[in-house]
Amino acid sequence: MKTSIFDIENWQEIGATLARNKTRTFLTAFGIFWGTAMLAMLFGGAQGFEGMMRRNFAGFATNLGGVFSNRRTVPYKGFNKGSDWDITSQDVEIIRRLAPAIEYSTEMNLRSATAAYGTQTKSANAMGVEGEYAGIMNPVIIEGRFINNSDVTNERKVAVIGKNIATSLFGSDSPIGKYISVDGIYFLTVGVASQLSEVSIGGRLDDNIVIPSTTLRRAYNSGNKVNFFVYTAPPGHSPSDNESVMRRVLATAHSISPDDKVAIEFMDISEQFEMIDKLFLGISLLALFVGFGSLMAGVIGVGNIMWIVVKERTREFGIRRAIGAKPLDITVQVLSESILLTLVAGTLGVCFGALVLGIADSLTYDPLLGHAGFELPFKTALIIVGTFFLLGSAAGTVPAIKAMKIKPIEAINDK
Amino acid sequence: MIGHLNEETVISLRDINKTYPGAVPLHVLKDISLDIRKGELVSIMGASGSGKSTLLNILGILDNYDSGTYMLDGTAIRDLSENRAAELRNRMIGFVFQSFNLISYKNALENVALPLFYQGIGRKKRNRLAMEQLERMGLADRAHHLPGELSGGQKQRVAIARAIVTNPSLILADEPTGALDSITSGEVMGVFRELNESGMTIVIVTHDPGVGASTNRIIRIADGRIEGSSDTPDFKKEQ
Ligand SMILES: Nc1ncnc2c1ncn2[C@@H]1O[C@H](COP(=O)(O)OP(=O)(O)OP(=O)(O)O)[C@@H](O)[C@H]1O
Ligand SMILES: [Mg+2]
């Protein structure tokens, strides 16, 4: 047969038919347009929303674990219930030697302090850390350098100050090389730091003064006491893989009852992140569900319209059959209409969705954190249009087959 | 070609029977035998319900029959596939209906060109051939008008142009003047006669004795049987 969907005349005819029923064509096309746009926006939107949320954790290790001490809740080996204990730097060393799944680790000590430079003062958190802190929290070094292990070993009086502290004390001048006083002790400022993430341990870096852990302990006379020990697990491991070893080390050293579930407290951020992952999975599934709903609505719209078209044009198809149209010619004609409609409206819908996503992405752009990721990969766009195309044609198939079965005399007599 | 058929015979029916099935099956055509020669202008007349349209639909391969044989221009017409039937209708038969059956959203030229579209003929050639037929019908100036903008007589002439554009062996017309006044009917019959003079075979179903009289032969049908077939001597006189 020569009349195929590739015949330009066929397309002109389809265009003319669609143009004859402008309102109906528009409404059907809008259903498809909205379906694909919705699907695109939900898909890209869920992704962008996730991107925005994840940006809050930027630079924050998601496989982070930690341990700290609480008062004993079970009397043990002469220690009362309610008695205090502390993790020590010796414990930390033993744990580092024995724990099976530690990648980076640091002790952390926190004190509230007053920082001063010249006449300017500012209250801040003094935070004592070791060099590997930088591997855990990924601080943004705005100027200078971060605390390193040599600072820790040599108990240097050096400080990395948060960018808000720097602004308060120095205005627009560079703090590097200047001495600031922290609770009356002078520290050489070696760096200015900030953090990307909205979450942190021990306060936002922007408002902290970071000094070597050893220096802090000596400055505040806290001996070998450690407030927190935080660490990351290497890829493929969970932070909690270390918990049994740490519990054994700490319980032995500090006479803590094996039944005391409170005295040694572990945290495992990866569990929180797993929950967040599940939340995003849920959001994606919901988006998919809603998107699929609007897709089905669009597709059913096409099928419905094709039924009406076939009913309305039964007589016309009968005439065409009488003057020589073959059943397949009629099928192709009906199908091409639904195909053209779904392709054009579907493509426009996806483009519209991509445009909206593009606008959302530029509105939520953050110079430091980058794009949130409101976007539609080209492949996904193709899949959406392709799915609509397939389902739209499928929806048009039943009416098209009905049209094919129209007998010329029945149609012509049907007045 | 089938040997026993006269080369001049376009339609040859032998003992055609047709029953419409239903709660009460209706035996509409009873042992119809009929020959129509090439170049004839024949009318089929009979009372309403006598089976004229049924017969014409069978002749036009629009409907099946239950028994008998039908040869159209040497081709046996029996249990054809829908595709083959469509092809034969397209190439061998032109239809003219009482209610014109033009496609309302296509202009006169597009309506006339449509059978050529289904032959896979390109647009330019299609439009040229269609225009020629419209000119022949005196409707060149109406080529780009929609059917709604044409008078009944003009519509029927567009329909005739569409019927002849493929140069078929046979024109079948079911009450082509049924919806027209007597003057317009006369004009349309004039067109049929002209076509007949140029060699076309035409079968017209009609109630109108005037229409019947202006054909060369009247086949009378009553209750599904051929009652008789008579040449119309007046016909020559009218010329
Ligand atoms: N599709 C059908 N199903 C059942 N019965 C039918 C069908 N078509 C026609 N008939 C019946 O067959 C008989 C012959 O119908 P037909 O249309 O051939 O008559 P006709 O001679 O053309 O009549 P008219 O002059 O009124 O057009 C009528 O009784 C009609 O009711
Ligand atoms: Mg009839």
XYZ file of C-alpha atoms and ligand atoms in Angstrom:
686
model
C 0.000 0.000 0.000
C 1.238 3.404 -0.889
C -0.674 5.480 1.608
C 1.537 5.281 4.603
C 2.221 7.428 7.609
C 5.146 8.777 5.623
C 2.863 10.304 2.989
C 2.887 14.059 3.429
C -0.729 14.197 2.266
C -1.730 12.010 5.141
C -0.108 14.424 7.574
C -1.748 17.410 5.910
C -5.051 15.641 6.229
C -4.414 14.912 9.902
C -3.408 18.498 10.524
C -6.622 19.638 8.854
C -8.726 17.240 10.941
C -7.108 18.339 14.171
C -7.507 21.979 13.174
C -11.216 21.491 12.453
C -11.952 20.688 16.089
C -9.759 23.275 17.709
C -11.271 23.161 21.184
C -11.303 19.409 21.392
C -7.805 19.108 19.973
C -6.593 21.748 22.374
C -8.124 20.046 25.409
C -6.794 16.628 24.480
C -3.395 18.072 23.674
C -3.454 19.926 26.971
C -4.126 16.672 28.819
C -1.048 15.145 27.253
C 0.958 18.326 27.588
C 0.107 18.492 31.269
C 0.790 14.804 31.774
C 4.308 14.978 30.354
C 5.035 18.359 31.942
C 3.837 17.002 35.287
C 5.922 13.874 34.969
C 8.987 15.894 33.994
C 8.477 18.413 36.790
C 7.815 15.770 39.421
C 10.830 13.774 38.347
C 13.186 16.743 38.128
C 11.541 18.388 41.131
C 12.025 15.382 43.386
C 15.628 15.292 42.274
C 16.117 19.011 42.818
C 14.433 18.864 46.204
C 16.714 16.017 47.177
C 19.663 18.017 45.860
C 18.625 20.981 47.996
C 18.346 18.783 51.070
C 21.627 17.043 50.374
C 23.296 20.414 49.983
C 22.593 20.904 53.680
C 24.932 18.004 54.322
C 27.546 19.058 51.795
C 31.007 18.210 53.063
C 29.538 16.295 55.968
C 30.667 12.717 56.025
C 27.596 10.497 55.923
C 29.421 7.527 57.446
C 30.246 9.391 60.603
C 30.271 7.801 64.034
C 31.189 9.012 67.488
C 31.423 8.047 71.099
C 31.109 10.026 74.328
C 30.684 9.387 78.015
C 27.643 9.677 80.274
C 27.318 9.098 84.029
C 27.206 5.430 85.019
C 23.700 4.074 85.478
C 24.752 0.711 86.897
C 27.034 0.469 89.982
C 30.121 -1.544 89.114
C 33.461 -2.416 90.751
C 33.153 0.165 93.488
C 31.781 2.944 91.298
C 28.381 4.296 92.244
C 25.469 4.758 89.993
C 25.647 8.404 88.849
C 29.431 8.623 89.059
C 31.186 10.512 86.290
C 33.891 9.296 83.925
C 35.676 10.608 80.834
C 37.193 9.185 77.706
C 40.948 9.839 77.718
C 43.524 10.394 75.031
C 45.005 7.001 76.017
C 41.640 5.352 75.265
C 41.656 7.093 71.902
C 45.065 5.660 71.077
C 44.029 2.122 72.017
C 40.796 2.432 70.059
C 42.695 3.628 67.005
C 44.923 0.572 67.278
C 42.128 -1.974 67.767
C 39.036 -0.670 65.989
C 38.459 -2.487 62.709
C 36.735 0.157 60.625
C 38.093 3.627 61.182
C 39.199 5.763 58.254
C 39.627 9.250 59.745
C 39.278 10.085 63.389
C 39.791 12.954 65.783
C 39.209 13.738 69.391
C 37.068 16.806 69.939
C 36.995 19.105 72.919
C 34.743 22.099 73.210
C 34.831 25.148 75.470
C 32.914 28.368 75.249
C 35.404 31.170 75.113
C 35.853 34.860 74.439
C 38.045 35.834 71.527
C 39.614 39.268 71.315
C 41.722 41.248 68.887
C 42.630 44.784 69.792
C 39.449 46.332 71.123
C 37.151 43.847 69.411
C 35.772 40.888 71.373
C 33.531 38.065 70.360
C 32.202 35.047 72.187
C 32.921 31.823 70.405
C 33.331 28.084 70.781
C 36.884 26.973 71.146
C 37.180 23.583 69.525
C 40.219 21.356 69.958
C 40.726 18.870 67.148
C 43.371 16.783 65.466
C 44.481 17.068 61.846
C 42.128 14.383 60.516
C 39.172 16.578 61.452
C 39.604 18.046 57.974
C 38.971 14.585 56.481
C 35.715 14.257 58.413
C 34.076 17.648 58.156
C 35.671 18.949 54.942
C 35.981 22.554 56.126
C 36.217 25.236 53.456
C 39.553 26.996 53.912
C 38.932 30.611 52.999
C 42.429 31.756 53.808
C 45.624 30.200 55.166
C 45.595 26.563 56.280
C 43.854 24.185 58.671
C 45.183 22.648 61.908
C 47.583 19.767 61.126
C 49.034 16.882 63.109
C 52.300 18.690 63.683
C 50.370 21.490 65.455
C 48.819 18.819 67.651
C 52.038 16.983 68.423
C 53.862 20.207 69.263
C 50.939 21.713 71.153
C 51.285 24.838 69.063
C 49.293 27.896 69.974
C 47.812 28.325 66.517
C 44.161 28.919 65.628
C 41.928 28.609 62.621
C 39.052 31.031 63.072
C 35.577 30.801 61.603
C 34.746 33.351 58.974
C 32.162 35.108 61.172
C 34.764 35.486 63.934
C 37.236 36.841 61.395
C 34.725 39.437 60.237
C 33.869 40.455 63.795
C 37.463 40.809 64.899
C 39.226 41.952 61.743
C 36.539 43.429 59.526
C 37.873 43.196 56.012
C 41.531 42.821 57.017
C 43.307 39.498 56.767
C 43.623 37.758 60.173
C 46.502 35.553 58.996
C 49.661 36.101 61.015
C 47.795 38.122 63.680
C 47.619 37.064 67.305
C 44.207 36.761 68.854
C 43.453 36.225 72.514
C 41.254 33.293 73.455
C 40.269 33.559 77.102
C 43.489 35.525 77.640
C 45.863 33.142 75.863
C 47.405 34.341 72.604
C 47.112 32.250 69.460
C 48.649 32.845 66.075
C 45.916 32.887 63.433
C 46.926 30.522 60.643
C 43.635 30.131 58.787
C 40.050 31.226 58.224
C 37.489 28.506 57.628
C 33.846 28.013 56.872
C 31.624 24.992 56.300
C 29.255 24.093 53.472
C 26.958 21.884 55.416
C 24.032 23.116 57.490
C 24.711 20.363 60.009
C 27.782 20.057 62.198
C 29.140 18.585 65.362
C 30.347 21.059 67.960
C 28.690 24.109 66.433
C 29.052 25.798 63.091
C 32.654 26.169 62.056
C 31.960 29.755 60.955
C 31.478 30.727 64.604
C 34.238 28.535 66.080
C 37.868 28.912 66.880
C 39.682 25.713 66.024
C 42.904 24.949 67.849
C 45.006 21.782 68.314
C 43.331 19.347 70.719
C 46.488 19.055 72.824
C 46.799 22.820 73.137
C 43.174 23.111 74.233
C 43.526 20.435 76.874
C 46.606 22.125 78.291
C 45.124 25.633 78.079
C 42.005 24.621 79.960
C 43.762 22.235 82.348
C 41.663 19.289 81.315
C 44.563 16.835 81.412
C 43.916 13.928 79.088
C 40.100 14.192 79.086
C 38.402 13.935 75.698
C 34.813 15.174 75.150
C 34.097 13.284 71.952
C 35.838 10.882 69.738
C 34.493 11.052 66.196
C 35.516 8.994 63.210
C 34.428 7.880 59.768
C 34.176 4.335 58.539
C 35.911 3.458 55.280
C 33.715 2.704 52.251
C 31.896 -0.599 52.679
C 31.876 -0.338 56.453
C 29.472 1.080 58.941
C 30.617 3.279 61.819
C 28.863 0.902 64.185
C 31.266 -1.884 63.145
C 33.645 -0.353 65.673
C 31.249 -0.233 68.580
C 31.975 -3.597 70.209
C 35.724 -2.969 70.267
C 35.257 0.531 71.629
C 32.838 -0.677 74.278
C 35.317 -3.353 75.416
C 38.224 -0.903 75.540
C 36.286 1.791 77.404
C 34.455 -0.580 79.770
C 37.688 -2.242 80.759
C 39.602 0.984 81.296
C 36.837 2.767 83.225
C 35.107 -0.093 85.089
C 31.776 0.180 83.353
C 29.264 -2.606 83.786
C 28.482 -4.656 80.702
C 24.842 -4.017 81.618
C 25.282 -0.255 81.536
C 23.755 0.763 78.222
C 23.898 4.485 78.943
C 27.398 5.256 80.227
C 29.043 4.715 76.844
C 27.023 6.458 74.174
C 27.598 5.885 70.500
C 26.227 7.831 67.659
C 26.020 6.647 64.072
C 25.070 9.358 61.605
C 24.875 6.828 58.804
C 21.621 5.583 60.379
C 20.129 9.066 60.096
C 21.262 9.222 56.499
C 19.687 5.893 55.763
C 16.431 7.320 57.047
C 16.886 10.365 54.851
C 17.636 8.100 51.891
C 14.391 6.277 52.581
C 12.554 9.560 52.820
C 13.843 10.595 49.413
C 13.034 7.215 47.991
C 9.523 7.702 49.331
C 9.303 11.152 47.769
C 10.548 9.793 44.432
C 8.015 6.971 44.541
C 5.246 9.412 45.373
C 6.325 11.638 42.481
C 6.383 8.621 40.219
C 2.921 7.584 41.397
C 1.407 11.028 40.896
C 3.232 11.386 37.577
C 1.956 8.028 36.431
C -1.547 9.156 37.378
C -1.359 12.241 35.199
C 0.199 10.160 32.444
C -2.716 7.746 32.566
C -5.186 10.633 32.609
C -3.583 12.031 29.449
C -3.523 8.666 27.749
C -7.119 7.889 28.641
C -7.998 11.322 27.252
C -6.429 10.397 23.935
C -8.215 7.060 23.815
C -11.487 8.724 24.703
C -11.173 11.380 22.034
C -10.285 8.762 19.461
C -13.492 6.894 20.311
C -15.486 10.063 19.762
C -13.615 10.831 16.550
C -14.305 7.360 15.201
C -17.989 7.553 16.153
C -18.359 10.963 14.563
C -16.566 10.068 11.401
C -18.080 6.629 10.836
C -19.920 7.897 7.786
C -16.834 9.602 6.410
C -14.795 6.441 6.866
C -17.574 4.522 5.099
C -17.400 6.908 2.140
C -13.636 6.572 2.044
C -13.937 2.807 2.115
C -16.494 2.901 -0.714
C -14.184 4.907 -2.946
C -11.171 2.712 -2.290
C -9.653 3.173 1.174
C -8.416 -0.115 2.586
C -9.081 -0.978 6.242
C -5.452 -0.293 7.067
C -5.639 3.165 5.452
C -8.371 4.075 7.912
C -6.453 2.618 10.856
C -3.340 4.518 9.887
C -5.350 7.699 9.587
C -6.874 7.361 13.049
C -3.616 6.231 14.642
C -1.562 8.960 13.021
C -3.863 11.503 14.596
C -3.305 10.186 18.097
C 0.393 9.716 17.412
C 0.828 13.248 16.107
C -1.166 14.625 19.009
C 0.828 12.734 21.648
C 4.168 13.464 20.020
C 3.647 17.188 19.596
C 1.844 17.828 22.885
C 4.126 15.420 24.761
C 7.289 17.059 23.464
C 5.964 20.511 24.276
C 4.998 19.294 27.755
C 8.456 17.915 28.451
C 10.030 21.127 27.151
C 7.750 23.155 29.402
C 8.643 20.925 32.360
C 12.354 21.330 31.591
C 11.899 25.097 31.388
C 10.189 25.235 34.796
C 12.933 23.032 36.244
C 15.562 25.284 34.698
C 13.992 28.319 36.339
C 13.765 26.496 39.685
C 17.406 25.480 39.376
C 18.633 29.007 38.706
C 16.446 30.402 41.512
C 17.905 27.940 44.001
C 21.475 28.303 42.725
C 23.978 28.933 45.503
C 27.423 30.226 44.535
C 29.135 28.138 47.217
C 26.991 24.997 47.115
C 26.264 24.996 43.384
C 23.114 23.779 41.659
C 20.412 21.911 43.525
C 19.862 19.702 40.466
C 16.354 20.639 39.272
C 16.874 19.160 35.863
C 15.613 16.627 33.397
C 18.228 14.414 31.766
C 17.680 14.222 28.005
C 17.329 10.466 28.288
C 14.541 10.807 30.836
C 12.788 13.349 28.615
C 12.968 10.861 25.761
C 11.643 8.092 27.994
C 8.699 10.239 29.082
C 7.774 11.209 25.527
C 8.416 7.648 24.372
C 6.150 6.201 27.076
C 3.418 8.663 26.157
C 3.918 7.829 22.528
C 3.553 4.093 23.177
C 0.600 4.404 25.555
C -1.040 7.084 23.383
C -0.784 4.854 20.327
C -2.034 1.913 22.354
C -5.001 3.990 23.501
C -5.674 4.975 19.892
C -5.372 1.387 18.696
C -8.712 0.115 19.962
C -10.711 2.920 18.304
C -8.541 2.622 15.201
C -9.351 -1.083 14.942
C -13.010 -0.288 15.393
C -12.693 2.258 12.595
C -11.046 -0.366 10.430
C -14.021 -2.679 10.859
C -16.511 -0.090 9.638
C -18.383 -1.545 6.653
C -18.934 0.974 3.898
C -22.643 0.274 3.376
C -23.495 0.331 7.043
C -21.741 3.653 7.411
C -23.314 5.172 4.318
C -26.806 3.964 5.249
C -26.309 5.203 8.808
C -27.920 8.597 8.263
C -10.951 -13.323 -18.546
C -13.475 -16.066 -18.373
C -14.096 -17.799 -21.695
C -17.849 -17.980 -21.814
C -18.289 -14.274 -21.182
C -18.932 -11.894 -23.975
C -16.204 -9.261 -24.118
C -18.903 -6.655 -24.238
C -20.448 -7.738 -20.941
C -19.450 -5.614 -17.964
C -21.863 -7.115 -15.427
C -23.015 -10.697 -15.456
C -25.222 -11.955 -12.611
C -26.455 -15.554 -12.416
C -29.003 -16.714 -9.845
C -28.001 -14.249 -7.184
C -29.717 -14.719 -3.832
C -29.434 -12.515 -0.807
C -31.067 -12.965 2.571
C -30.641 -10.477 5.397
C -30.270 -12.547 8.546
C -32.180 -11.592 11.650
C -34.979 -12.757 13.956
C -37.060 -13.008 10.787
C -34.590 -13.609 7.935
C -35.503 -11.518 4.917
C -34.998 -13.065 1.490
C -34.473 -9.862 -0.467
C -32.994 -10.998 -3.803
C -34.325 -14.143 -5.425
C -32.462 -15.798 -8.318
C -31.457 -12.567 -9.978
C -29.846 -13.070 -13.397
C -28.814 -10.055 -15.355
C -26.311 -8.935 -18.011
C -25.286 -5.370 -18.596
C -23.140 -4.666 -21.633
C -20.364 -2.213 -21.974
C -21.615 1.253 -22.826
C -25.165 0.682 -21.599
C -27.145 3.252 -19.615
C -29.515 1.156 -17.529
C -32.075 2.069 -14.917
C -33.368 -0.227 -12.206
C -36.902 0.574 -11.086
C -39.256 -0.982 -8.601
C -41.346 -0.386 -5.538
C -39.772 0.696 -2.292
C -38.345 -2.304 -0.483
C -38.182 -4.387 -3.638
C -34.416 -4.817 -3.270
C -32.973 -2.238 -5.690
C -30.380 -0.817 -3.314
C -29.444 -4.280 -2.132
C -28.795 -5.267 -5.720
C -26.787 -2.132 -6.400
C -24.673 -2.678 -3.261
C -23.840 -6.172 -4.470
C -22.939 -4.793 -7.895
C -20.711 -2.231 -6.151
C -18.929 -4.877 -4.042
C -20.187 -3.079 -0.975
C -22.125 -6.149 0.151
C -21.921 -9.924 -0.158
C -24.492 -12.285 -1.636
C -25.390 -15.783 -0.510
C -25.438 -17.759 -3.740
C -25.022 -17.340 -7.467
C -22.192 -15.850 -9.513
C -21.226 -12.289 -10.223
C -18.647 -11.433 -12.886
C -17.533 -7.818 -13.082
C -15.529 -7.006 -16.194
C -14.319 -10.605 -16.260
C -13.445 -10.802 -12.565
C -15.359 -13.195 -10.314
C -16.675 -11.220 -7.357
C -17.056 -13.621 -4.472
C -15.801 -13.685 -0.894
C -13.205 -11.047 -1.590
C -10.955 -9.774 1.158
C -11.663 -6.245 2.341
C -8.452 -5.081 0.720
C -9.203 -6.647 -2.648
C -12.768 -5.322 -2.563
C -11.489 -1.823 -1.810
C -9.026 -2.059 -4.665
C -11.666 -3.243 -7.154
C -14.120 -0.547 -6.039
C -11.432 2.042 -6.434
C -10.357 0.967 -9.919
C -13.536 -0.346 -11.512
C -16.516 1.378 -9.937
C -17.642 4.941 -9.416
C -20.438 5.577 -6.911
C -23.042 8.306 -6.926
C -25.436 8.472 -3.955
C -28.745 10.183 -3.317
C -27.239 12.127 -0.412
C -24.034 12.970 -2.348
C -21.752 11.618 0.400
C -19.115 14.261 -0.091
C -16.657 14.822 2.757
C -17.860 18.039 4.290
C -14.526 19.507 5.315
C -12.837 18.918 1.985
C -13.375 21.268 -0.910
C -14.755 20.099 -4.259
C -11.300 19.519 -5.735
C -10.083 17.493 -2.739
C -13.264 15.415 -2.763
C -12.829 14.603 -6.429
C -9.127 13.829 -5.953
C -9.660 11.485 -2.982
C -10.065 8.186 -4.941
C -6.732 8.955 -6.641
C -5.122 9.432 -3.217
C -5.995 5.822 -2.459
C -4.285 4.799 -5.698
C -1.102 6.379 -4.389
C -1.067 9.055 -7.098
C 0.949 12.149 -6.204
C -0.711 15.368 -5.195
C 0.015 17.399 -8.331
C -1.222 14.767 -10.732
C -4.223 14.092 -8.526
C -5.264 17.701 -8.504
C -4.756 18.025 -12.254
C -6.939 14.987 -12.995
C -9.564 16.132 -10.492
C -9.624 19.604 -12.024
C -10.150 18.139 -15.480
C -13.247 16.313 -14.251
C -14.580 19.395 -12.475
C -14.122 21.362 -15.693
C -16.005 18.665 -17.536
C -18.839 19.116 -15.028
C -18.721 22.889 -15.525
C -17.573 23.434 -11.943
C -14.023 24.731 -12.390
C -14.939 27.952 -10.588
C -16.298 25.966 -7.620
C -13.176 23.822 -7.154
C -12.167 25.435 -3.893
C -15.625 25.608 -2.352
C -16.715 23.285 0.418
C -19.759 21.067 -0.244
C -21.777 23.238 2.157
C -21.317 26.150 -0.205
C -22.679 24.285 -3.236
C -26.224 23.710 -4.472
C -27.685 20.196 -4.604
C -27.104 19.924 -8.348
C -23.544 21.169 -7.991
C -22.890 18.712 -5.171
C -24.156 15.848 -7.279
C -21.963 16.953 -10.193
C -18.945 17.023 -7.808
C -19.936 13.503 -6.713
C -20.122 12.418 -10.365
C -16.712 13.962 -11.028
C -15.363 11.949 -8.081
C -17.023 8.797 -9.464
C -15.410 9.141 -12.882
C -11.990 10.510 -11.930
C -10.461 7.018 -11.783
C -11.934 6.214 -15.210
C -13.922 3.204 -13.916
C -15.631 0.501 -15.980
C -18.916 1.168 -14.245
C -20.862 3.980 -12.631
C -23.438 2.943 -10.018
C -25.932 5.570 -8.906
C -28.539 4.988 -6.198
C -31.351 7.524 -6.608
C -28.925 10.201 -7.821
C -31.801 12.598 -8.451
C -33.820 11.656 -5.373
C -32.864 14.806 -3.500
C -33.095 17.181 -6.473
C -35.920 19.163 -8.067
C -37.082 18.238 -11.568
C -35.020 20.831 -13.423
C -31.838 19.906 -11.574
C -32.661 16.208 -12.030
C -32.842 16.864 -15.760
C -29.418 18.515 -15.675
C -27.885 15.628 -13.749
C -29.431 13.101 -16.133
C -27.981 15.161 -18.981
C -24.542 14.678 -17.408
C -25.102 10.912 -17.137
C -26.159 10.739 -20.762
C -23.086 12.650 -21.885
C -20.867 10.297 -19.904
C -22.701 7.364 -21.445
C -22.173 8.767 -24.928
C -18.453 8.946 -24.227
C -18.598 5.185 -23.594
C -19.198 4.793 -19.879
C -21.424 2.030 -18.497
C -23.943 3.438 -16.026
C -26.522 1.787 -13.762
C -29.035 4.073 -12.078
C -31.547 3.033 -9.422
C -34.547 5.324 -9.505
C -38.174 5.798 -8.583
C -38.637 8.517 -11.150
C -40.243 7.262 -14.407
C -38.798 10.325 -16.163
C -35.289 9.266 -15.149
C -36.033 5.711 -16.212
C -37.285 6.920 -19.573
C -34.081 8.784 -20.273
C -31.970 5.591 -20.001
C -31.627 3.009 -22.787
C -33.061 0.169 -20.781
C -35.267 -0.213 -17.727
C -34.908 -3.269 -15.520
C -37.987 -3.702 -13.360
C -37.657 -5.435 -10.060
C -40.510 -6.530 -7.795
C -40.222 -8.348 -4.501
C -36.642 -9.351 -5.162
C -37.212 -10.762 -8.645
C -36.540 -9.295 -12.038
C -39.944 -8.667 -13.494
C -38.768 -7.608 -16.891
C -36.264 -5.631 -18.914
C -37.301 -3.311 -21.705
C -35.481 -0.949 -24.045
C -36.803 2.582 -24.060
C -37.571 3.561 -27.635
C -38.387 7.126 -26.595
C -34.811 7.488 -25.542
C -33.526 7.826 -29.087
C -36.291 10.260 -29.873
C -35.314 12.508 -26.965
C -31.833 12.878 -28.301
N -29.025 -4.215 6.293
C -30.267 -4.711 6.231
N -30.649 -5.601 7.150
C -31.904 -6.120 7.106
N -32.811 -5.791 6.198
C -32.490 -4.900 5.254
C -31.196 -4.305 5.225
N -31.154 -3.439 4.185
C -32.345 -3.506 3.586
N -33.150 -4.371 4.217
C -34.487 -4.738 3.842
O -34.398 -5.352 2.584
C -35.466 -4.935 1.762
C -34.892 -4.332 0.489
O -34.190 -3.143 0.827
P -33.594 -2.215 -0.283
O -32.907 -1.109 0.442
O -32.785 -3.009 -1.205
O -34.891 -1.665 -0.993
P -35.043 -0.575 -2.134
O -35.642 -1.241 -3.262
O -33.739 0.110 -2.339
O -36.052 0.438 -1.451
P -36.133 2.020 -1.562
O -36.741 2.284 -2.858
O -37.029 2.391 -0.439
O -34.751 2.528 -1.427
C -36.287 -3.954 2.558
O -37.381 -4.637 3.111
C -35.351 -3.519 3.655
O -36.075 -3.227 4.825
Mg -32.975 2.033 -2.030
